[in-house]
Short mmCIF file of C-alpha atoms in Angstrom, two decimals:
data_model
loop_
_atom_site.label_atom_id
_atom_site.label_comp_id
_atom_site.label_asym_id
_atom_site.label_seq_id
_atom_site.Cartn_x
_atom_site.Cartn_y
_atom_site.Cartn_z
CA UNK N 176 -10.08 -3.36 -33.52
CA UNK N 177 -6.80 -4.34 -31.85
CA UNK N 178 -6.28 -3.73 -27.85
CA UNK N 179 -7.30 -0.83 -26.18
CA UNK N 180 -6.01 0.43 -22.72
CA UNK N 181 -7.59 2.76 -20.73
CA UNK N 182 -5.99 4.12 -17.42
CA UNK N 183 -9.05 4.37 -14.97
CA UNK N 184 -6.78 5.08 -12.17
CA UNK N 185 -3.10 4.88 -10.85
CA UNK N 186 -3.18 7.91 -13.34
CA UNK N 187 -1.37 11.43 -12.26
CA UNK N 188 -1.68 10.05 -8.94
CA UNK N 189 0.02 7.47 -6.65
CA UNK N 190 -3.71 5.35 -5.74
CA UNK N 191 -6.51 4.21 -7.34
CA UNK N 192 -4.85 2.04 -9.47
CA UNK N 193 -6.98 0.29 -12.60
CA UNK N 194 -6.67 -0.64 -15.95
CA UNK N 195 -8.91 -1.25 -18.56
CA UNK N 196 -7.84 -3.92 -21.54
CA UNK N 197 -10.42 -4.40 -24.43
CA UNK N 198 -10.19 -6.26 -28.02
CA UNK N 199 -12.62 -8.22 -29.67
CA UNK N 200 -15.19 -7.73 -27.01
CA UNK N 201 -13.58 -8.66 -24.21
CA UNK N 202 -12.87 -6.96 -21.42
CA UNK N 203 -10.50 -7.65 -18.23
CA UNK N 204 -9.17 -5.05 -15.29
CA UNK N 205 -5.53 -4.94 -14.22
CA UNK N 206 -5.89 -4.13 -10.35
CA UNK N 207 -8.74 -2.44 -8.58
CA UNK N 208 -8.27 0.33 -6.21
CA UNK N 209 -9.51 2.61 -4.15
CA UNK N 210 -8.63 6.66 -4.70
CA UNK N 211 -7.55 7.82 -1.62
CA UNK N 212 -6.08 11.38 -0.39
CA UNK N 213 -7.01 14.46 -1.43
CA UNK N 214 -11.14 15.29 -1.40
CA UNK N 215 -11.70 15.52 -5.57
CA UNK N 216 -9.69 11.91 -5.45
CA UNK N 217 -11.42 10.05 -3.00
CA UNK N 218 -14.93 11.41 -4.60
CA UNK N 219 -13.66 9.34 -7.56
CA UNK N 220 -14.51 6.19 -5.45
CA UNK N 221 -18.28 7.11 -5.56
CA UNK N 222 -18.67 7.91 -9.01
CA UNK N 223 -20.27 5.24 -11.32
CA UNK N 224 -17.39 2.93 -13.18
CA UNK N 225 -16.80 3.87 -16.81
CA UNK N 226 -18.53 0.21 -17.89
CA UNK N 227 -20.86 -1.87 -16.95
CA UNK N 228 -19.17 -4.59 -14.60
CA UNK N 229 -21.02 -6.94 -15.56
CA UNK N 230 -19.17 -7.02 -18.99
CA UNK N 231 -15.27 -7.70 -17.13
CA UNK N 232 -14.92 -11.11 -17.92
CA UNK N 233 -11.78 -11.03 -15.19
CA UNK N 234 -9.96 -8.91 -12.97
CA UNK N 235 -6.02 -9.45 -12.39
CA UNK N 236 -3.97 -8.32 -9.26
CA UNK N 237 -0.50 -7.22 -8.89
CA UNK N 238 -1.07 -6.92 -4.81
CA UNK N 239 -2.81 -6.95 -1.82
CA UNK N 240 -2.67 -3.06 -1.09
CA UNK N 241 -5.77 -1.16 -0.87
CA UNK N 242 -5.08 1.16 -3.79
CA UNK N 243 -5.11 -2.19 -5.63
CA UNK N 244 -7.46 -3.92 -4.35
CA UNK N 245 -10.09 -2.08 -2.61
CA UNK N 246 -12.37 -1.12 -5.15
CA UNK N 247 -13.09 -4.76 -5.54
CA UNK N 248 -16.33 -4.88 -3.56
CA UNK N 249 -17.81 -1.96 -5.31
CA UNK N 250 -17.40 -3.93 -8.78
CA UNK N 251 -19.19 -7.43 -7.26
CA UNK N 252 -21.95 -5.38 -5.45
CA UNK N 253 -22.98 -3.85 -8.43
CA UNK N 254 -22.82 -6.73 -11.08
CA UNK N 255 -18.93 -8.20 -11.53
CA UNK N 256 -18.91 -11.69 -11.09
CA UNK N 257 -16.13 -13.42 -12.92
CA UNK N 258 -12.96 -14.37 -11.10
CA UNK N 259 -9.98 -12.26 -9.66
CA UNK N 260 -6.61 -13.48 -10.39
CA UNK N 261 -3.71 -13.47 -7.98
CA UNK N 262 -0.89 -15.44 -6.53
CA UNK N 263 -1.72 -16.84 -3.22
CA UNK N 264 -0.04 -14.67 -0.64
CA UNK N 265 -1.79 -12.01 -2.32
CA UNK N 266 -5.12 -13.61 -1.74
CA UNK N 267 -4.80 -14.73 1.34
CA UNK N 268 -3.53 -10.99 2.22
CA UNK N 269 -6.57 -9.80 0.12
CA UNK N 270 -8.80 -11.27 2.66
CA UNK N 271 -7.36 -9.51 5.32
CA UNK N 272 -7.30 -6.17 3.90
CA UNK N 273 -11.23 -6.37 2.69
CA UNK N 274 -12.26 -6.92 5.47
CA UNK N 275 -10.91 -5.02 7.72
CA UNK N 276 -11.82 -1.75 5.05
CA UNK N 277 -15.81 -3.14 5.20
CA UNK N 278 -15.51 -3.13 8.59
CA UNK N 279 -13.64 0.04 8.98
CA UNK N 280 -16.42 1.75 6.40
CA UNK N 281 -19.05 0.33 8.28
CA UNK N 282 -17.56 1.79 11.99
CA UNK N 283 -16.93 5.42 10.62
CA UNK N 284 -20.45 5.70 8.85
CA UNK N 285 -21.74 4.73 12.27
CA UNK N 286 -19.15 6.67 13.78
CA UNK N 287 -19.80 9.54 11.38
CA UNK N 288 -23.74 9.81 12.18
CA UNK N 289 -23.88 9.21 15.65
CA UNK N 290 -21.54 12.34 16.23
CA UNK N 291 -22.80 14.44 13.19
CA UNK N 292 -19.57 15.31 11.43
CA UNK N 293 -20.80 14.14 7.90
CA UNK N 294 -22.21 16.11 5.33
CA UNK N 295 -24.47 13.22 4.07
CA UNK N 296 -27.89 12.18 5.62
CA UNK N 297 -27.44 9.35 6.29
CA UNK N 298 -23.72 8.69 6.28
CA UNK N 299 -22.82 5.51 3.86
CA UNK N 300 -19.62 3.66 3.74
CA UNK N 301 -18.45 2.72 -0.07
CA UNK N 302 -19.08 -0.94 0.79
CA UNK N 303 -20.45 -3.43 3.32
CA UNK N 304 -18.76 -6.34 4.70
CA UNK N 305 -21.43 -8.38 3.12
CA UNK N 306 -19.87 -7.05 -0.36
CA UNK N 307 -16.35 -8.00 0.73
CA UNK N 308 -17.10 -11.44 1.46
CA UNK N 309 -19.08 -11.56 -2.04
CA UNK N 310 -15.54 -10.82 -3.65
CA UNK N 311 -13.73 -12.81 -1.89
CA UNK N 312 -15.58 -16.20 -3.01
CA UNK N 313 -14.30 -15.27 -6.45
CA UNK N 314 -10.52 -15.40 -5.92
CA UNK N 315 -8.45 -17.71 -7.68
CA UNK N 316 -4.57 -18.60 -7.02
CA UNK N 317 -1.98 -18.40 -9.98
CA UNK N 318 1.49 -19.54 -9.71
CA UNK N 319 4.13 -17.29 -10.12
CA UNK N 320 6.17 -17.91 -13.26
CA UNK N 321 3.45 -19.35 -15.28
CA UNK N 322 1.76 -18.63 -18.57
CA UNK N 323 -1.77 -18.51 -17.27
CA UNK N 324 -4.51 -19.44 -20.25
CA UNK N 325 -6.86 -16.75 -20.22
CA UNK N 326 -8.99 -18.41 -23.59
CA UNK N 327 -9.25 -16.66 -26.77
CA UNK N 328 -5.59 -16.50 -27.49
CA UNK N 329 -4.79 -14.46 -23.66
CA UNK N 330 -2.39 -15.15 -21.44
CA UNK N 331 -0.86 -13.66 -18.17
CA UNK N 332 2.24 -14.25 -16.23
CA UNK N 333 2.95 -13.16 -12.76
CA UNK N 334 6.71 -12.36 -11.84
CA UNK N 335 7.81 -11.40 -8.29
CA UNK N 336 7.66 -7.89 -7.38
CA UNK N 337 9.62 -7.73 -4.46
CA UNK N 338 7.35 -4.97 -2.92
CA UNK N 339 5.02 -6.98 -0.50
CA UNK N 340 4.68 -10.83 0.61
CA UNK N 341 2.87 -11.97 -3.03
CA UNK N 342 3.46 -8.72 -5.11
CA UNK N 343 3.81 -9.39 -8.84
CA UNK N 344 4.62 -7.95 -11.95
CA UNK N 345 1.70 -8.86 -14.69
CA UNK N 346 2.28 -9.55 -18.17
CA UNK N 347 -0.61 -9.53 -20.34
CA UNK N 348 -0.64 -11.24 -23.97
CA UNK N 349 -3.57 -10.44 -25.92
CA UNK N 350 -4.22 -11.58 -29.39
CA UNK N 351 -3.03 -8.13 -30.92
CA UNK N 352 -0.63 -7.05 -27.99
CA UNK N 353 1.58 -7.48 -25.22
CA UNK N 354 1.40 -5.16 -22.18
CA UNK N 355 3.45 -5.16 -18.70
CA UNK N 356 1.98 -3.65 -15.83
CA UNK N 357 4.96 -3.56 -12.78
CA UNK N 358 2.55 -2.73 -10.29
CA UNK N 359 4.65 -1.50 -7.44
CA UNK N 360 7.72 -2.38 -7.62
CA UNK N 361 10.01 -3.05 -4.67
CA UNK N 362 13.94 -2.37 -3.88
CA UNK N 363 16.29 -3.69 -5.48
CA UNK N 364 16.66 -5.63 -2.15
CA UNK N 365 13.69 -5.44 0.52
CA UNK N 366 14.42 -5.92 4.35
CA UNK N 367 11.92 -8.99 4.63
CA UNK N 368 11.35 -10.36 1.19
CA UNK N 369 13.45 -11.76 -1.90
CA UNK N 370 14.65 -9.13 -4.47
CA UNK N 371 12.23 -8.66 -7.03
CA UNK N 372 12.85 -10.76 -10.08
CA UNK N 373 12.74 -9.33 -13.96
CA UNK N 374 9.58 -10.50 -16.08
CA UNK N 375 9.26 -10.98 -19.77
CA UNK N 376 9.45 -7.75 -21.96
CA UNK N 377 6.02 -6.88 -23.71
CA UNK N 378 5.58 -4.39 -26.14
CA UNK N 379 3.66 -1.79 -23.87
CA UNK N 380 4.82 -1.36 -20.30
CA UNK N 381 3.18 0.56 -17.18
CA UNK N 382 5.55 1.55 -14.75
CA UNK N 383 4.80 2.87 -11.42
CA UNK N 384 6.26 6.14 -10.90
CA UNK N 385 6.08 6.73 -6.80
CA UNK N 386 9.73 7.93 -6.34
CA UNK N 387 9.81 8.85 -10.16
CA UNK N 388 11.81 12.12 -9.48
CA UNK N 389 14.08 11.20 -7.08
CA UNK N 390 16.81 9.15 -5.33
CA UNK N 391 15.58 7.00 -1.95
CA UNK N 392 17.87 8.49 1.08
CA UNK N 393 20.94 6.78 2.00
CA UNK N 394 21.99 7.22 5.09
CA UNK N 395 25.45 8.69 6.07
CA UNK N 396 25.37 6.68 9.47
CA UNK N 397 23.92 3.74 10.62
CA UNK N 398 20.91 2.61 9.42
CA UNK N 399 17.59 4.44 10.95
CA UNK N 400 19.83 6.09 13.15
CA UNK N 401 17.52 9.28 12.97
CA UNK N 402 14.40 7.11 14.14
CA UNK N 403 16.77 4.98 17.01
CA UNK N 404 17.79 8.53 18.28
CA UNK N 405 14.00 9.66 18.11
CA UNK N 406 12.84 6.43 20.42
CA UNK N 407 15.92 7.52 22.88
CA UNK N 408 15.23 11.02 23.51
CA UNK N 409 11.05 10.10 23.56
CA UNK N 410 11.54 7.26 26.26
CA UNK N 411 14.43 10.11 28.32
CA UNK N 412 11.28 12.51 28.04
CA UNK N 413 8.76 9.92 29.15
CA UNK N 414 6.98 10.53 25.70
CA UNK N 415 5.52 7.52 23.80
CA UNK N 416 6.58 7.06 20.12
CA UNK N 417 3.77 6.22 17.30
CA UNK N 418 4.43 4.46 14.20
CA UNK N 419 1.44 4.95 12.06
CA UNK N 420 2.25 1.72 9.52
CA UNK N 421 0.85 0.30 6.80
CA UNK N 422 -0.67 -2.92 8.10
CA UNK N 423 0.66 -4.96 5.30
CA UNK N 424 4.46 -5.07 4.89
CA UNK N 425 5.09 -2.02 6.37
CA UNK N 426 4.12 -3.27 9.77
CA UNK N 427 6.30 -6.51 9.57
CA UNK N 428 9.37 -3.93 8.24
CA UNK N 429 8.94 -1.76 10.99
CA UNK N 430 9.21 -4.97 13.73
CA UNK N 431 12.03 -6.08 11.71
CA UNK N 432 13.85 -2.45 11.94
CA UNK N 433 12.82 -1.81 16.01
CA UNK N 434 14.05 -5.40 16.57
CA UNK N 435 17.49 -4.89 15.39
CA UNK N 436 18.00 -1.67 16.80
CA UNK N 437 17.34 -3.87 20.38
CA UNK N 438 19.63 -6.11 19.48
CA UNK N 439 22.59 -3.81 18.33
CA UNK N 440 21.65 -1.69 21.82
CA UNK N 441 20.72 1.13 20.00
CA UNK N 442 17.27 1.84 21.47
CA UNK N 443 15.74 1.14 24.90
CA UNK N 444 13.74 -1.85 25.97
CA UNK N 445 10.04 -0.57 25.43
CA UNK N 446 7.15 -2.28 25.68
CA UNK N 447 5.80 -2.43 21.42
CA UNK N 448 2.29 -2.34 21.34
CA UNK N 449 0.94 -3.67 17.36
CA UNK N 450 -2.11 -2.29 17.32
CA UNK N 451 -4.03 -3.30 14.09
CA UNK N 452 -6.46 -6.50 13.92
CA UNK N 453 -5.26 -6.26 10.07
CA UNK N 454 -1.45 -5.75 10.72
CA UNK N 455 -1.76 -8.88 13.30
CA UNK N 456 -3.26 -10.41 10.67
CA UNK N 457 -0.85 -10.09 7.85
CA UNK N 458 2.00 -10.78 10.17
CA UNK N 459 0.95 -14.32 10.79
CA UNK N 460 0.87 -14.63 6.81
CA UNK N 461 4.41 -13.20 6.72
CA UNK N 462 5.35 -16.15 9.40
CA UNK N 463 3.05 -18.97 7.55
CA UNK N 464 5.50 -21.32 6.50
CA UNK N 465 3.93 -21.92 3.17
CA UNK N 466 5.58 -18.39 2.13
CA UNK N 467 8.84 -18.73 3.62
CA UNK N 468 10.32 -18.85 -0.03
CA UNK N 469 8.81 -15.30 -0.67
CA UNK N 470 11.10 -13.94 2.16
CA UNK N 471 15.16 -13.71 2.11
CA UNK N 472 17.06 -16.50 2.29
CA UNK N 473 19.21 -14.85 5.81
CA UNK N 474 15.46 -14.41 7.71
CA UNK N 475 14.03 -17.41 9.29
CA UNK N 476 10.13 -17.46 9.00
CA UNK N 477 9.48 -17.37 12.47
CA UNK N 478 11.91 -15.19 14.15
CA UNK N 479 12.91 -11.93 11.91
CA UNK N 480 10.40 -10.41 14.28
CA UNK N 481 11.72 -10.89 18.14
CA UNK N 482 10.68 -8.38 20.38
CA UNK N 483 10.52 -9.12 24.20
CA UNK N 484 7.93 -6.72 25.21
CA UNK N 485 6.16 -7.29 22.02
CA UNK N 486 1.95 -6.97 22.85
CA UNK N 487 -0.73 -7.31 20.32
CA UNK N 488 -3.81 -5.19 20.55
CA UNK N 489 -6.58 -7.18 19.39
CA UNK N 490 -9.57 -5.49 21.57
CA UNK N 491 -10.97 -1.74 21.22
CA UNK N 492 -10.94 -1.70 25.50
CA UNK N 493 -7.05 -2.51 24.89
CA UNK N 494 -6.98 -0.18 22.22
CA UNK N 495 -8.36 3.01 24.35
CA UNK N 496 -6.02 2.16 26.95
CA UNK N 497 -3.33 2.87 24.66
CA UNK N 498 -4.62 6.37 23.86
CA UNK N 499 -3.22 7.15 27.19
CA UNK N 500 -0.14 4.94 28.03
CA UNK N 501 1.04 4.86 31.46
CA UNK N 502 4.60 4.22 30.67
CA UNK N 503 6.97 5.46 27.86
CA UNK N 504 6.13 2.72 24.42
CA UNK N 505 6.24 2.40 21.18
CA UNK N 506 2.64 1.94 19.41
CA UNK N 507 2.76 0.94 15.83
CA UNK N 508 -1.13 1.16 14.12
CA UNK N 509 -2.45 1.48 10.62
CA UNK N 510 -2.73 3.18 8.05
CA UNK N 511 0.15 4.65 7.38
CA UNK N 512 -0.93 7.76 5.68
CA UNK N 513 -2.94 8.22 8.98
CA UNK N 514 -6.12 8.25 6.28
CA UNK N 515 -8.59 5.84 8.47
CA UNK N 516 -8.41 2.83 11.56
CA UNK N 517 -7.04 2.87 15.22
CA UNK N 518 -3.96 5.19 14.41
CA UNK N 519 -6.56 8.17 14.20
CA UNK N 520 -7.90 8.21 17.63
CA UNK N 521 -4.29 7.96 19.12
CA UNK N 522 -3.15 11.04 17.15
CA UNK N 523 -5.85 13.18 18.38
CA UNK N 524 -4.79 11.82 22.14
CA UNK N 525 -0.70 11.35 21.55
CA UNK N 526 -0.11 15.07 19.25
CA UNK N 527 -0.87 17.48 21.63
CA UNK N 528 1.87 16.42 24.21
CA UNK N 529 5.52 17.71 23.36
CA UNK N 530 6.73 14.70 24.87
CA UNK N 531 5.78 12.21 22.14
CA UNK N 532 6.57 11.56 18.92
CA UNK N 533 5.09 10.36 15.55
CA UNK N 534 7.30 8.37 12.70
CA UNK N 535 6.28 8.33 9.64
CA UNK N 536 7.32 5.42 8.39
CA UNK N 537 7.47 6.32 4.23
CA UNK N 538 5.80 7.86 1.22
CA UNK N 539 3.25 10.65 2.22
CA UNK N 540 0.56 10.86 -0.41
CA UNK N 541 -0.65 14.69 -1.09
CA UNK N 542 -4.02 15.44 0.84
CA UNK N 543 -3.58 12.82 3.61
CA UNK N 544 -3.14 13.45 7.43
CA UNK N 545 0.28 11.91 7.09
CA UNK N 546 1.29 14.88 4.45
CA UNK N 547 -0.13 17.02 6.81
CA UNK N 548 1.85 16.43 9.32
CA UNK N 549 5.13 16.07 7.47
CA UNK N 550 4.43 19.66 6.17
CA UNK N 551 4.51 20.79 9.91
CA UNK N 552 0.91 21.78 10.19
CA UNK N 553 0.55 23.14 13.25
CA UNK N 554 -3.51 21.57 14.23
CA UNK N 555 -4.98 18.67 12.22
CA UNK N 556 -8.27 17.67 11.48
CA UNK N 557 -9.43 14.64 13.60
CA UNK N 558 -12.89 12.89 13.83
CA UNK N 559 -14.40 16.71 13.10
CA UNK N 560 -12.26 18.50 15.50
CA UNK N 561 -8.75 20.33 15.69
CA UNK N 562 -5.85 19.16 17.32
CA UNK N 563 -3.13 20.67 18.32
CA UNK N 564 0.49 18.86 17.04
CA UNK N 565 3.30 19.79 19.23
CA UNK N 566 4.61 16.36 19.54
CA UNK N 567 7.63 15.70 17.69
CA UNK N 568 6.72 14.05 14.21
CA UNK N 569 9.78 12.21 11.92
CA UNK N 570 9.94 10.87 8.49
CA UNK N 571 11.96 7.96 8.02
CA UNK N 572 12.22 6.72 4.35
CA UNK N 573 14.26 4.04 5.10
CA UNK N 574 11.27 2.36 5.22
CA UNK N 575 10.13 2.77 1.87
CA UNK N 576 10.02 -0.10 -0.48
CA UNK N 577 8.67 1.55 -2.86
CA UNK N 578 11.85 1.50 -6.00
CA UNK N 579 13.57 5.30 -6.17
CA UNK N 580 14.19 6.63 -9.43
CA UNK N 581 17.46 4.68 -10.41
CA UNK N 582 16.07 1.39 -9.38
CA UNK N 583 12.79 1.84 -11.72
CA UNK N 584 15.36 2.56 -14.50
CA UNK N 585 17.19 -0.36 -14.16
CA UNK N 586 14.21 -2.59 -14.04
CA UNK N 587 12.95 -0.90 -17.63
CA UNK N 588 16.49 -1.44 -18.87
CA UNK N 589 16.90 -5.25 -18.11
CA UNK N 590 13.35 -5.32 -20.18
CA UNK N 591 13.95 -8.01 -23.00
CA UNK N 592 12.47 -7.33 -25.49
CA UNK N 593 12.42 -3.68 -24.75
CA UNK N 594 9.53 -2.21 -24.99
CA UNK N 595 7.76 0.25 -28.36
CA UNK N 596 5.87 2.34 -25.34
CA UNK N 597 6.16 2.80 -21.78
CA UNK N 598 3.74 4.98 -19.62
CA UNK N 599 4.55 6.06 -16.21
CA UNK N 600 1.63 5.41 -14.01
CA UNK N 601 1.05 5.14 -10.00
CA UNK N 602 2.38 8.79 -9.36
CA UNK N 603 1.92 12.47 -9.08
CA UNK N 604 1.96 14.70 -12.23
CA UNK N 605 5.68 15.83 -11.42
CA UNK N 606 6.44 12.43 -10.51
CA UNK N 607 4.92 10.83 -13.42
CA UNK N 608 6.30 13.28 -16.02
CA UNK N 609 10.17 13.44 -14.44
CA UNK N 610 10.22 9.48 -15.07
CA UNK N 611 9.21 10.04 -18.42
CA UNK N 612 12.00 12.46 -19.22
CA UNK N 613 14.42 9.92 -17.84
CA UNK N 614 13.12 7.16 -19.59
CA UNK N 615 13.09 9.12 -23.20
CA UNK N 616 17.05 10.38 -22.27
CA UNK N 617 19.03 7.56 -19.89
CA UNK N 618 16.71 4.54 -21.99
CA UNK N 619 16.05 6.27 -25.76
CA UNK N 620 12.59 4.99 -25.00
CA UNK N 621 9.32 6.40 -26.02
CA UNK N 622 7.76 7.23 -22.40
CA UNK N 623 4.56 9.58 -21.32
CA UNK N 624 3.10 9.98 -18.12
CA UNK N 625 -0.41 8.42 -18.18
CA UNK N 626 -3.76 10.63 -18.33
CA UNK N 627 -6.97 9.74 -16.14
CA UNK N 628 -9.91 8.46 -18.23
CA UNK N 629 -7.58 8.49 -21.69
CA UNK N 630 -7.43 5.31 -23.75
CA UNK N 631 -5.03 4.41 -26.13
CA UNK N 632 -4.93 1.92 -29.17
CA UNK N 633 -1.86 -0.56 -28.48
#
């Protein structure tokens, strides 16, 4: 039998992402994600995995993101113990994000029974930070730009992704086949990192498909002028403005953003309130010196983030306090779906007063709070209750590095060799399917959106 693939996840939808490689008995994972979103997806996370784990011999990573990486402790709790693959940015960011989503499953289980909002007796969370910590003794840094020996005739390669501090592209050469998995893929320039770069062809190639079906926003005006004019009229009302971020990247992009909009004069001088363990976390890796070839050669390491009134919220007292601030601010907290963490409790306290405002600060995945709110719901669902939402609530793709539907072309196109298959992955049916009709027409390649649970013979 030659190589199979089999798309356990990252499949009609834009999280969960993992794929399954077999030939000649082995077996290895590309990426390992959590569903999250809607209710059917996120059940996904609970159901058994398709094979034993025992029998993955390894587990590669394209990034550090949680629909990447945070199924990882399910798969060592119950039996995977070879090694997980990554560059080291991406491990080092892997640690962060683990264990802050052990910890986070741990507090809303707790959280969950002691207020009786769950429908399970006794509330569980997916893993324990006992199960994180197992996974993380079996990471193992690759270079980038390396043919990594794999045994039995595999290799991998890792190629810069230009989506987050340590994102990669994967090739995979197995005795029979060649398959490239772009993970997600950034910009064609990113406001923090280098551009992504353009890996090897293979023969079979997985492209993500998150803005398959359309163009990113370009703005008429000056950059983020939308969100500057936002902070203005929220600090003339006395509101506070909240930036629900995703603690890795997203976070440092969003300092980045705020802190040239102080120094062009565009926005007031508020105090900035980070207030994510995780985000704090993943910030000093973003300033860690050992990366500072990852970012763009115009940043220095140290000071793309200057912010005078900059506070970080390490404690949950400080954290409560901000539920209520006393003066107009800006609070930035994860995640940036609004799915889970700190952001939560200051929704349910900041959304009810017309004098604040929320950002959303990117993609919106169907069935989270963030699409929710960006659909104008007018009460949302919050630790079992509703609240009202009259604040005033923004999306600003801008933020997005996420590659539109032009830029994922022109990655497939600079391919060499092109590819024999391609299979748009990391995406919503519409999504998934409108990057396939591109594909087949602008690129005369053979492209079909990839189906949950189907595996096909490469």
């Amino acid at each position: 039998m030659g190589t199979r693939l089999t798309f356990l996840g990252g499949a009609g939808t834009v999280t969960g992402s993992k794929y399954l490689l077999e030939e000649s008995g082995r077996r290895m994972l590309v990426d390992a994600g959590v569903f999250q979103g809607e209710k059917n997806l996120r059940e996904l996370n609970w159901s058994p995995f398709p094979v034993p784990p025992s029998s993955l011999e390894l587990i590669l990573i394209t990034h550090a993101h949680t629909d990447h990486v945070g199924y990882l402790p399910v798969l060592v709790r119950d039996g995977f113990d070879g090694e997980i693959l990554a560059t080291e940015a991406t491990c080092e960011l892997a640690e962060i994000v683990l264990r802050d989503a052990a910890f986070l499953a741990e507090r809303d289980a707790e959280h969950a029974a002691s207020h009786g909002y769950s429908r399970h007796t006794p509330p569980l969370p997916l893993f324990t930070e006992a199960d994180a910590e197992k996974a993380l003794r079996l990471f193992r840094v690759v270079d980038f730009d390396a043919d990594v020996d794999l045994g039995d005739g595999w290799t991998a390669r890792w190629t810069r992704a230009g989506h987050i501090l340590g994102s990669a592209s994967i090739r995979v050469q197995a005795p029979s086949a060649s398959v490239l998995f772009s993970g997600d893929l950034g910009r064609a320039e990113h406001p923090v990192l280098r551009s992504r770069e353009v890996p090897p062809g293979a023969e079979t190639v997985l492209v993500e498909s998150t803005y398959g079906e359309r163009e990113h926003f370009e703005p008429s005006g000056a950059e983020h002028e939308p969100l500057a004019d936002l902070i203005r009229r929220a600090a003339r009302r006395g509101g506070s403005v909240l930036i629900p971020a995703f603690a890795v990247d997203r976070t440092e992009v969003v300092l980045q953003t705020l802190t040239q909009l102080l120094r062009t004069g565009r926005i007031p001088e508020l105090p900035v309130f980070v207030n994510s363990p995780m985000a704090l976390a993943a910030l000093d890796v973003y300033r860690d010196r050992r990366f500072a070839g990852e970012l763009r050669p115009d940043l220095d390491v140290g000071g793309f983030v200057d912010l005078p009134h900059l506070r970080e919220v390490r404690s949950t007292e400080e954290s409560i306090k901000l539920n209520n601030p006393r003066m107009p601010c800006i609070i930035i907290s994860s995640s940036g779906m609004a799915t889970g963490g700190r952001v939560l409790h200051h929704l349910e306290h900041l959304l009810p007063d017309s004098r604040n405002a929320v950002v959303l600060a990117g993609y919106q995945a169907e069935g989270t709070r963030g699409r929710a709110l960006l659909n104008g719901v007018q009460q949302l669902k919050l630790h079992g209750r509703q609240v009202p939402v009259r604040a005033e609530v923004l999306q600003d793709e801008e933020f997005s590095v996420h590659a539109d539907r032009s830029e994922l072309l022109d990655w497939l196109a600079a391919l060499s060799p092109a590819p024999g298959q391609v299979f748009t992955v990391h995406g919503t049916p519409d999504s998934a399917s409108a990057l396939a009709r591109e594909i087949r027409t602008r690129l005369g390649l053979a492209a079909d959106p990839a189906v949950l649970a189907r595996s096909v013979d490469l």
